[in-house]
Amino acid sequence: EIAYATAIVYYEKENTEPALENFKKIRPDTRFYENALIHMAIIYYNNNDFDSGIAVLEDGMTRVADSEKLSLIPYLSSFYKEKEMIEEAVEVIKKGLLIDPENTELLFELGVIYDRQDKIDLAVEQMTAVLELNPEHPDALNYLGYTYADKGIKLDEAETMIKKALEQKPDNGYIIDSLGW
């Protein structure tokens, strides 16, 4: 508890080296371990030290329960994407979906990765799955609305989706851009 509290103080003061030193002292059998891994990942990400972030998270994934893995997976996927390790990003998200097949954030992230790979049909499939589980998901609404508008198809549906997303995130530039598109 003392190491975690100390690490948090250093983290909040943006004194990353002592924060990392203290986060590394947190043992896997404590209730602080998962949060320590996430904080370390954020520090590494902000410092563009993607290799260290991947190493910490991959090691952590071997030490935590499945339910805790779900909170680590988006971070690990982000690191993989930064390193252009797209297949690894897809695989780690799929592992998460085996644990929780209805996790809308993982489904959305998988769709984003498919879009990045120009696998638009698979991306649309994932976004549709997100909306089946959560019809109000603003980012999935925006993605599908923009995709339809960009292709010049289902324009009325696209406009409805984007406006629905904009109601939830009225200041989001991406959604405003989609509506303009």
PDB file of C-alpha atoms in Angstrom:
ATOM      1  CA  GLU A   1       0.000   0.000   0.000  1.00  0.00           C
ATOM      2  CA  ILE A   2       2.816   2.392   0.815  1.00  0.00           C
ATOM      3  CA  ALA A   3       4.615   1.708  -2.474  1.00  0.00           C
ATOM      4  CA  TYR A   4       1.393   2.225  -4.416  1.00  0.00           C
ATOM      5  CA  ALA A   5       0.503   5.427  -2.575  1.00  0.00           C
ATOM      6  CA  THR A   6       4.040   6.737  -3.087  1.00  0.00           C
ATOM      7  CA  ALA A   7       3.933   5.845  -6.767  1.00  0.00           C
ATOM      8  CA  ILE A   8       0.631   7.670  -7.197  1.00  0.00           C
ATOM      9  CA  VAL A   9       2.034  10.817  -5.569  1.00  0.00           C
ATOM     10  CA  TYR A  10       5.020  10.772  -7.922  1.00  0.00           C
ATOM     11  CA  TYR A  11       2.747   9.985 -10.865  1.00  0.00           C
ATOM     12  CA  GLU A  12       0.440  12.916 -10.069  1.00  0.00           C
ATOM     13  CA  LYS A  13       3.462  15.210  -9.865  1.00  0.00           C
ATOM     14  CA  GLU A  14       4.656  13.835 -13.238  1.00  0.00           C
ATOM     15  CA  ASN A  15       7.865  12.581 -11.648  1.00  0.00           C
ATOM     16  CA  THR A  16       7.912   9.416 -13.709  1.00  0.00           C
ATOM     17  CA  GLU A  17      11.146   7.675 -12.710  1.00  0.00           C
ATOM     18  CA  PRO A  18      10.342   7.357  -8.992  1.00  0.00           C
ATOM     19  CA  ALA A  19       6.727   6.586  -9.912  1.00  0.00           C
ATOM     20  CA  LEU A  20       7.890   3.680 -12.070  1.00  0.00           C
ATOM     21  CA  GLU A  21      10.275   2.451  -9.362  1.00  0.00           C
ATOM     22  CA  ASN A  22       7.445   2.303  -6.855  1.00  0.00           C
ATOM     23  CA  PHE A  23       4.895   0.824  -9.251  1.00  0.00           C
ATOM     24  CA  LYS A  24       7.377  -1.971 -10.009  1.00  0.00           C
ATOM     25  CA  LYS A  25       7.373  -2.884  -6.304  1.00  0.00           C
ATOM     26  CA  ILE A  26       3.691  -3.813  -6.426  1.00  0.00           C
ATOM     27  CA  ARG A  27       3.289  -7.582  -6.262  1.00  0.00           C
ATOM     28  CA  PRO A  28       0.820  -9.471  -8.478  1.00  0.00           C
ATOM     29  CA  ASP A  29      -1.010 -10.846  -5.449  1.00  0.00           C
ATOM     30  CA  THR A  30      -2.105  -7.391  -4.271  1.00  0.00           C
ATOM     31  CA  ARG A  31      -5.222  -5.444  -5.179  1.00  0.00           C
ATOM     32  CA  PHE A  32      -3.025  -2.673  -6.583  1.00  0.00           C
ATOM     33  CA  TYR A  33      -1.235  -4.714  -9.235  1.00  0.00           C
ATOM     34  CA  GLU A  34      -3.640  -4.148 -12.129  1.00  0.00           C
ATOM     35  CA  ASN A  35      -3.723  -0.380 -11.533  1.00  0.00           C
ATOM     36  CA  ALA A  36       0.057  -0.284 -11.181  1.00  0.00           C
ATOM     37  CA  LEU A  37       0.396  -1.956 -14.588  1.00  0.00           C
ATOM     38  CA  ILE A  38      -1.990   0.538 -16.153  1.00  0.00           C
ATOM     39  CA  HIS A  39      -0.145   3.508 -14.664  1.00  0.00           C
ATOM     40  CA  MET A  40       3.189   2.131 -15.851  1.00  0.00           C
ATOM     41  CA  ALA A  41       1.723   1.600 -19.318  1.00  0.00           C
ATOM     42  CA  ILE A  42       0.514   5.204 -19.437  1.00  0.00           C
ATOM     43  CA  ILE A  43       3.947   6.476 -18.405  1.00  0.00           C
ATOM     44  CA  TYR A  44       5.673   4.371 -21.046  1.00  0.00           C
ATOM     45  CA  TYR A  45       3.145   5.397 -23.685  1.00  0.00           C
ATOM     46  CA  ASN A  46       3.543   9.090 -22.908  1.00  0.00           C
ATOM     47  CA  ASN A  47       7.318   8.664 -23.173  1.00  0.00           C
ATOM     48  CA  ASN A  48       7.009   6.775 -26.482  1.00  0.00           C
ATOM     49  CA  ASP A  49       8.696   3.785 -24.840  1.00  0.00           C
ATOM     50  CA  PHE A  50       6.461   1.240 -26.516  1.00  0.00           C
ATOM     51  CA  ASP A  51       8.811  -1.704 -26.031  1.00  0.00           C
ATOM     52  CA  SER A  52       8.798  -1.256 -22.250  1.00  0.00           C
ATOM     53  CA  GLY A  53       5.042  -0.863 -22.238  1.00  0.00           C
ATOM     54  CA  ILE A  54       4.583  -4.054 -24.221  1.00  0.00           C
ATOM     55  CA  ALA A  55       6.968  -5.941 -21.926  1.00  0.00           C
ATOM     56  CA  VAL A  56       5.183  -4.801 -18.754  1.00  0.00           C
ATOM     57  CA  LEU A  57       1.724  -5.534 -20.087  1.00  0.00           C
ATOM     58  CA  GLU A  58       2.582  -8.892 -21.647  1.00  0.00           C
ATOM     59  CA  ASP A  59       4.161  -9.981 -18.371  1.00  0.00           C
ATOM     60  CA  GLY A  60       1.189  -8.663 -16.431  1.00  0.00           C
ATOM     61  CA  MET A  61      -1.225 -10.569 -18.661  1.00  0.00           C
ATOM     62  CA  THR A  62       0.399 -13.807 -17.511  1.00  0.00           C
ATOM     63  CA  ARG A  63      -0.064 -12.895 -13.849  1.00  0.00           C
ATOM     64  CA  VAL A  64      -3.660 -11.681 -13.590  1.00  0.00           C
ATOM     65  CA  ALA A  65      -7.101 -13.247 -13.706  1.00  0.00           C
ATOM     66  CA  ASP A  66      -9.153 -13.106 -16.898  1.00  0.00           C
ATOM     67  CA  SER A  67     -11.362 -10.331 -15.536  1.00  0.00           C
ATOM     68  CA  GLU A  68      -8.290  -8.171 -14.925  1.00  0.00           C
ATOM     69  CA  LYS A  69      -6.898  -8.933 -18.381  1.00  0.00           C
ATOM     70  CA  LEU A  70      -9.887  -7.113 -19.860  1.00  0.00           C
ATOM     71  CA  SER A  71      -8.637  -3.807 -18.461  1.00  0.00           C
ATOM     72  CA  LEU A  72      -5.083  -4.391 -19.753  1.00  0.00           C
ATOM     73  CA  ILE A  73      -5.981  -5.490 -23.281  1.00  0.00           C
ATOM     74  CA  PRO A  74      -6.861  -2.035 -24.695  1.00  0.00           C
ATOM     75  CA  TYR A  75      -3.529  -0.677 -23.507  1.00  0.00           C
ATOM     76  CA  LEU A  76      -1.586  -3.595 -24.930  1.00  0.00           C
ATOM     77  CA  SER A  77      -3.454  -3.279 -28.210  1.00  0.00           C
ATOM     78  CA  SER A  78      -2.542   0.415 -28.365  1.00  0.00           C
ATOM     79  CA  PHE A  79       1.130  -0.374 -27.875  1.00  0.00           C
ATOM     80  CA  TYR A  80       1.003  -3.020 -30.582  1.00  0.00           C
ATOM     81  CA  LYS A  81      -0.615  -0.563 -32.978  1.00  0.00           C
ATOM     82  CA  GLU A  82       2.057   2.040 -32.259  1.00  0.00           C
ATOM     83  CA  LYS A  83       4.706  -0.547 -33.153  1.00  0.00           C
ATOM     84  CA  GLU A  84       2.762  -1.538 -36.307  1.00  0.00           C
ATOM     85  CA  MET A  85       2.223  -4.993 -34.778  1.00  0.00           C
ATOM     86  CA  ILE A  86      -1.304  -5.113 -36.132  1.00  0.00           C
ATOM     87  CA  GLU A  87      -1.756  -8.889 -36.085  1.00  0.00           C
ATOM     88  CA  GLU A  88      -0.709  -8.955 -32.416  1.00  0.00           C
ATOM     89  CA  ALA A  89      -3.236  -6.207 -31.682  1.00  0.00           C
ATOM     90  CA  VAL A  90      -5.980  -8.227 -33.371  1.00  0.00           C
ATOM     91  CA  GLU A  91      -4.999 -11.378 -31.489  1.00  0.00           C
ATOM     92  CA  VAL A  92      -4.960  -9.754 -28.062  1.00  0.00           C
ATOM     93  CA  ILE A  93      -8.385  -8.215 -28.667  1.00  0.00           C
ATOM     94  CA  LYS A  94      -9.730 -11.574 -29.821  1.00  0.00           C
ATOM     95  CA  LYS A  95      -8.393 -13.111 -26.589  1.00  0.00           C
ATOM     96  CA  GLY A  96     -10.344 -10.492 -24.687  1.00  0.00           C
ATOM     97  CA  LEU A  97     -13.471 -11.272 -26.677  1.00  0.00           C
ATOM     98  CA  LEU A  98     -13.117 -14.932 -25.709  1.00  0.00           C
ATOM     99  CA  ILE A  99     -13.352 -13.770 -22.090  1.00  0.00           C
ATOM    100  CA  ASP A 100     -16.183 -11.304 -22.740  1.00  0.00           C
ATOM    101  CA  PRO A 101     -17.760 -11.681 -26.199  1.00  0.00           C
ATOM    102  CA  GLU A 102     -20.114  -8.759 -25.585  1.00  0.00           C
ATOM    103  CA  ASN A 103     -17.440  -6.226 -24.639  1.00  0.00           C
ATOM    104  CA  THR A 104     -18.418  -3.305 -26.855  1.00  0.00           C
ATOM    105  CA  GLU A 105     -15.136  -1.464 -26.402  1.00  0.00           C
ATOM    106  CA  LEU A 106     -13.134  -4.462 -27.597  1.00  0.00           C
ATOM    107  CA  LEU A 107     -15.528  -5.026 -30.501  1.00  0.00           C
ATOM    108  CA  PHE A 108     -15.194  -1.350 -31.425  1.00  0.00           C
ATOM    109  CA  GLU A 109     -11.402  -1.475 -31.185  1.00  0.00           C
ATOM    110  CA  LEU A 110     -11.310  -4.566 -33.400  1.00  0.00           C
ATOM    111  CA  GLY A 111     -13.414  -2.676 -35.932  1.00  0.00           C
ATOM    112  CA  VAL A 112     -10.983   0.242 -35.842  1.00  0.00           C
ATOM    113  CA  ILE A 113      -8.077  -2.094 -36.503  1.00  0.00           C
ATOM    114  CA  TYR A 114      -9.900  -3.731 -39.390  1.00  0.00           C
ATOM    115  CA  ASP A 115     -10.559  -0.265 -40.807  1.00  0.00           C
ATOM    116  CA  ARG A 116      -6.862   0.546 -40.495  1.00  0.00           C
ATOM    117  CA  GLN A 117      -6.146  -2.609 -42.518  1.00  0.00           C
ATOM    118  CA  ASP A 118      -8.689  -1.498 -45.159  1.00  0.00           C
ATOM    119  CA  LYS A 119     -10.905  -4.442 -44.259  1.00  0.00           C
ATOM    120  CA  ILE A 120     -13.962  -2.219 -44.318  1.00  0.00           C
ATOM    121  CA  ASP A 121     -16.509  -5.056 -44.479  1.00  0.00           C
ATOM    122  CA  LEU A 122     -15.047  -6.583 -41.301  1.00  0.00           C
ATOM    123  CA  ALA A 123     -14.937  -3.158 -39.656  1.00  0.00           C
ATOM    124  CA  VAL A 124     -18.608  -2.548 -40.478  1.00  0.00           C
ATOM    125  CA  GLU A 125     -19.430  -6.010 -39.129  1.00  0.00           C
ATOM    126  CA  GLN A 126     -17.756  -5.166 -35.811  1.00  0.00           C
ATOM    127  CA  MET A 127     -19.450  -1.758 -35.547  1.00  0.00           C
ATOM    128  CA  THR A 128     -22.799  -3.344 -36.287  1.00  0.00           C
ATOM    129  CA  ALA A 129     -22.145  -5.857 -33.497  1.00  0.00           C
ATOM    130  CA  VAL A 130     -21.350  -2.962 -31.148  1.00  0.00           C
ATOM    131  CA  LEU A 131     -24.641  -1.284 -32.001  1.00  0.00           C
ATOM    132  CA  GLU A 132     -26.583  -4.508 -31.541  1.00  0.00           C
ATOM    133  CA  LEU A 133     -25.277  -4.589 -27.968  1.00  0.00           C
ATOM    134  CA  ASN A 134     -25.405  -0.844 -27.376  1.00  0.00           C
ATOM    135  CA  PRO A 135     -27.512   1.108 -29.890  1.00  0.00           C
ATOM    136  CA  GLU A 136     -26.354   4.364 -28.290  1.00  0.00           C
ATOM    137  CA  HIS A 137     -22.589   3.817 -28.738  1.00  0.00           C
ATOM    138  CA  PRO A 138     -21.606   7.212 -30.194  1.00  0.00           C
ATOM    139  CA  ASP A 139     -18.319   6.168 -31.771  1.00  0.00           C
ATOM    140  CA  ALA A 140     -19.820   3.156 -33.542  1.00  0.00           C
ATOM    141  CA  LEU A 141     -22.740   5.307 -34.700  1.00  0.00           C
ATOM    142  CA  ASN A 142     -20.297   7.857 -36.061  1.00  0.00           C
ATOM    143  CA  TYR A 143     -18.128   5.225 -37.712  1.00  0.00           C
ATOM    144  CA  LEU A 144     -21.027   3.611 -39.553  1.00  0.00           C
ATOM    145  CA  GLY A 145     -22.629   6.934 -40.400  1.00  0.00           C
ATOM    146  CA  TYR A 146     -19.408   8.294 -41.835  1.00  0.00           C
ATOM    147  CA  THR A 147     -18.674   5.066 -43.702  1.00  0.00           C
ATOM    148  CA  TYR A 148     -22.113   5.086 -45.316  1.00  0.00           C
ATOM    149  CA  ALA A 149     -21.806   8.778 -46.191  1.00  0.00           C
ATOM    150  CA  ASP A 150     -18.339   8.259 -47.643  1.00  0.00           C
ATOM    151  CA  LYS A 151     -19.646   5.430 -49.835  1.00  0.00           C
ATOM    152  CA  GLY A 152     -22.752   7.436 -50.777  1.00  0.00           C
ATOM    153  CA  ILE A 153     -25.060   4.701 -49.463  1.00  0.00           C
ATOM    154  CA  LYS A 154     -27.821   4.636 -46.867  1.00  0.00           C
ATOM    155  CA  LEU A 155     -27.545   8.411 -46.574  1.00  0.00           C
ATOM    156  CA  ASP A 156     -30.704   8.899 -44.505  1.00  0.00           C
ATOM    157  CA  GLU A 157     -29.559   6.206 -42.070  1.00  0.00           C
ATOM    158  CA  ALA A 158     -26.069   7.730 -42.001  1.00  0.00           C
ATOM    159  CA  GLU A 159     -27.444  11.157 -41.110  1.00  0.00           C
ATOM    160  CA  THR A 160     -29.659   9.703 -38.375  1.00  0.00           C
ATOM    161  CA  MET A 161     -26.736   7.782 -36.880  1.00  0.00           C
ATOM    162  CA  ILE A 162     -24.399  10.750 -36.910  1.00  0.00           C
ATOM    163  CA  LYS A 163     -26.994  13.071 -35.373  1.00  0.00           C
ATOM    164  CA  LYS A 164     -27.630  10.486 -32.659  1.00  0.00           C
ATOM    165  CA  ALA A 165     -23.888  10.321 -31.954  1.00  0.00           C
ATOM    166  CA  LEU A 166     -23.680  14.117 -31.909  1.00  0.00           C
ATOM    167  CA  GLU A 167     -26.432  14.310 -29.273  1.00  0.00           C
ATOM    168  CA  GLN A 168     -24.155  12.351 -26.946  1.00  0.00           C
ATOM    169  CA  LYS A 169     -20.906  14.097 -27.884  1.00  0.00           C
ATOM    170  CA  PRO A 170     -21.913  17.552 -29.123  1.00  0.00           C
ATOM    171  CA  ASP A 171     -18.379  18.960 -29.114  1.00  0.00           C
ATOM    172  CA  ASN A 172     -16.680  16.012 -30.828  1.00  0.00           C
ATOM    173  CA  GLY A 173     -14.903  17.283 -33.923  1.00  0.00           C
ATOM    174  CA  TYR A 174     -14.896  13.889 -35.630  1.00  0.00           C
ATOM    175  CA  ILE A 175     -18.652  13.591 -35.357  1.00  0.00           C
ATOM    176  CA  ILE A 176     -19.207  17.177 -36.500  1.00  0.00           C
ATOM    177  CA  ASP A 177     -16.955  16.454 -39.484  1.00  0.00           C
ATOM    178  CA  SER A 178     -18.960  13.322 -40.287  1.00  0.00           C
ATOM    179  CA  LEU A 179     -22.199  15.306 -40.267  1.00  0.00           C
ATOM    180  CA  GLY A 180     -20.652  17.838 -42.631  1.00  0.00           C
ATOM    181  CA  TRP A 181     -19.469  15.040 -44.880  1.00  0.00           C
TER     182      TRP A 181
END
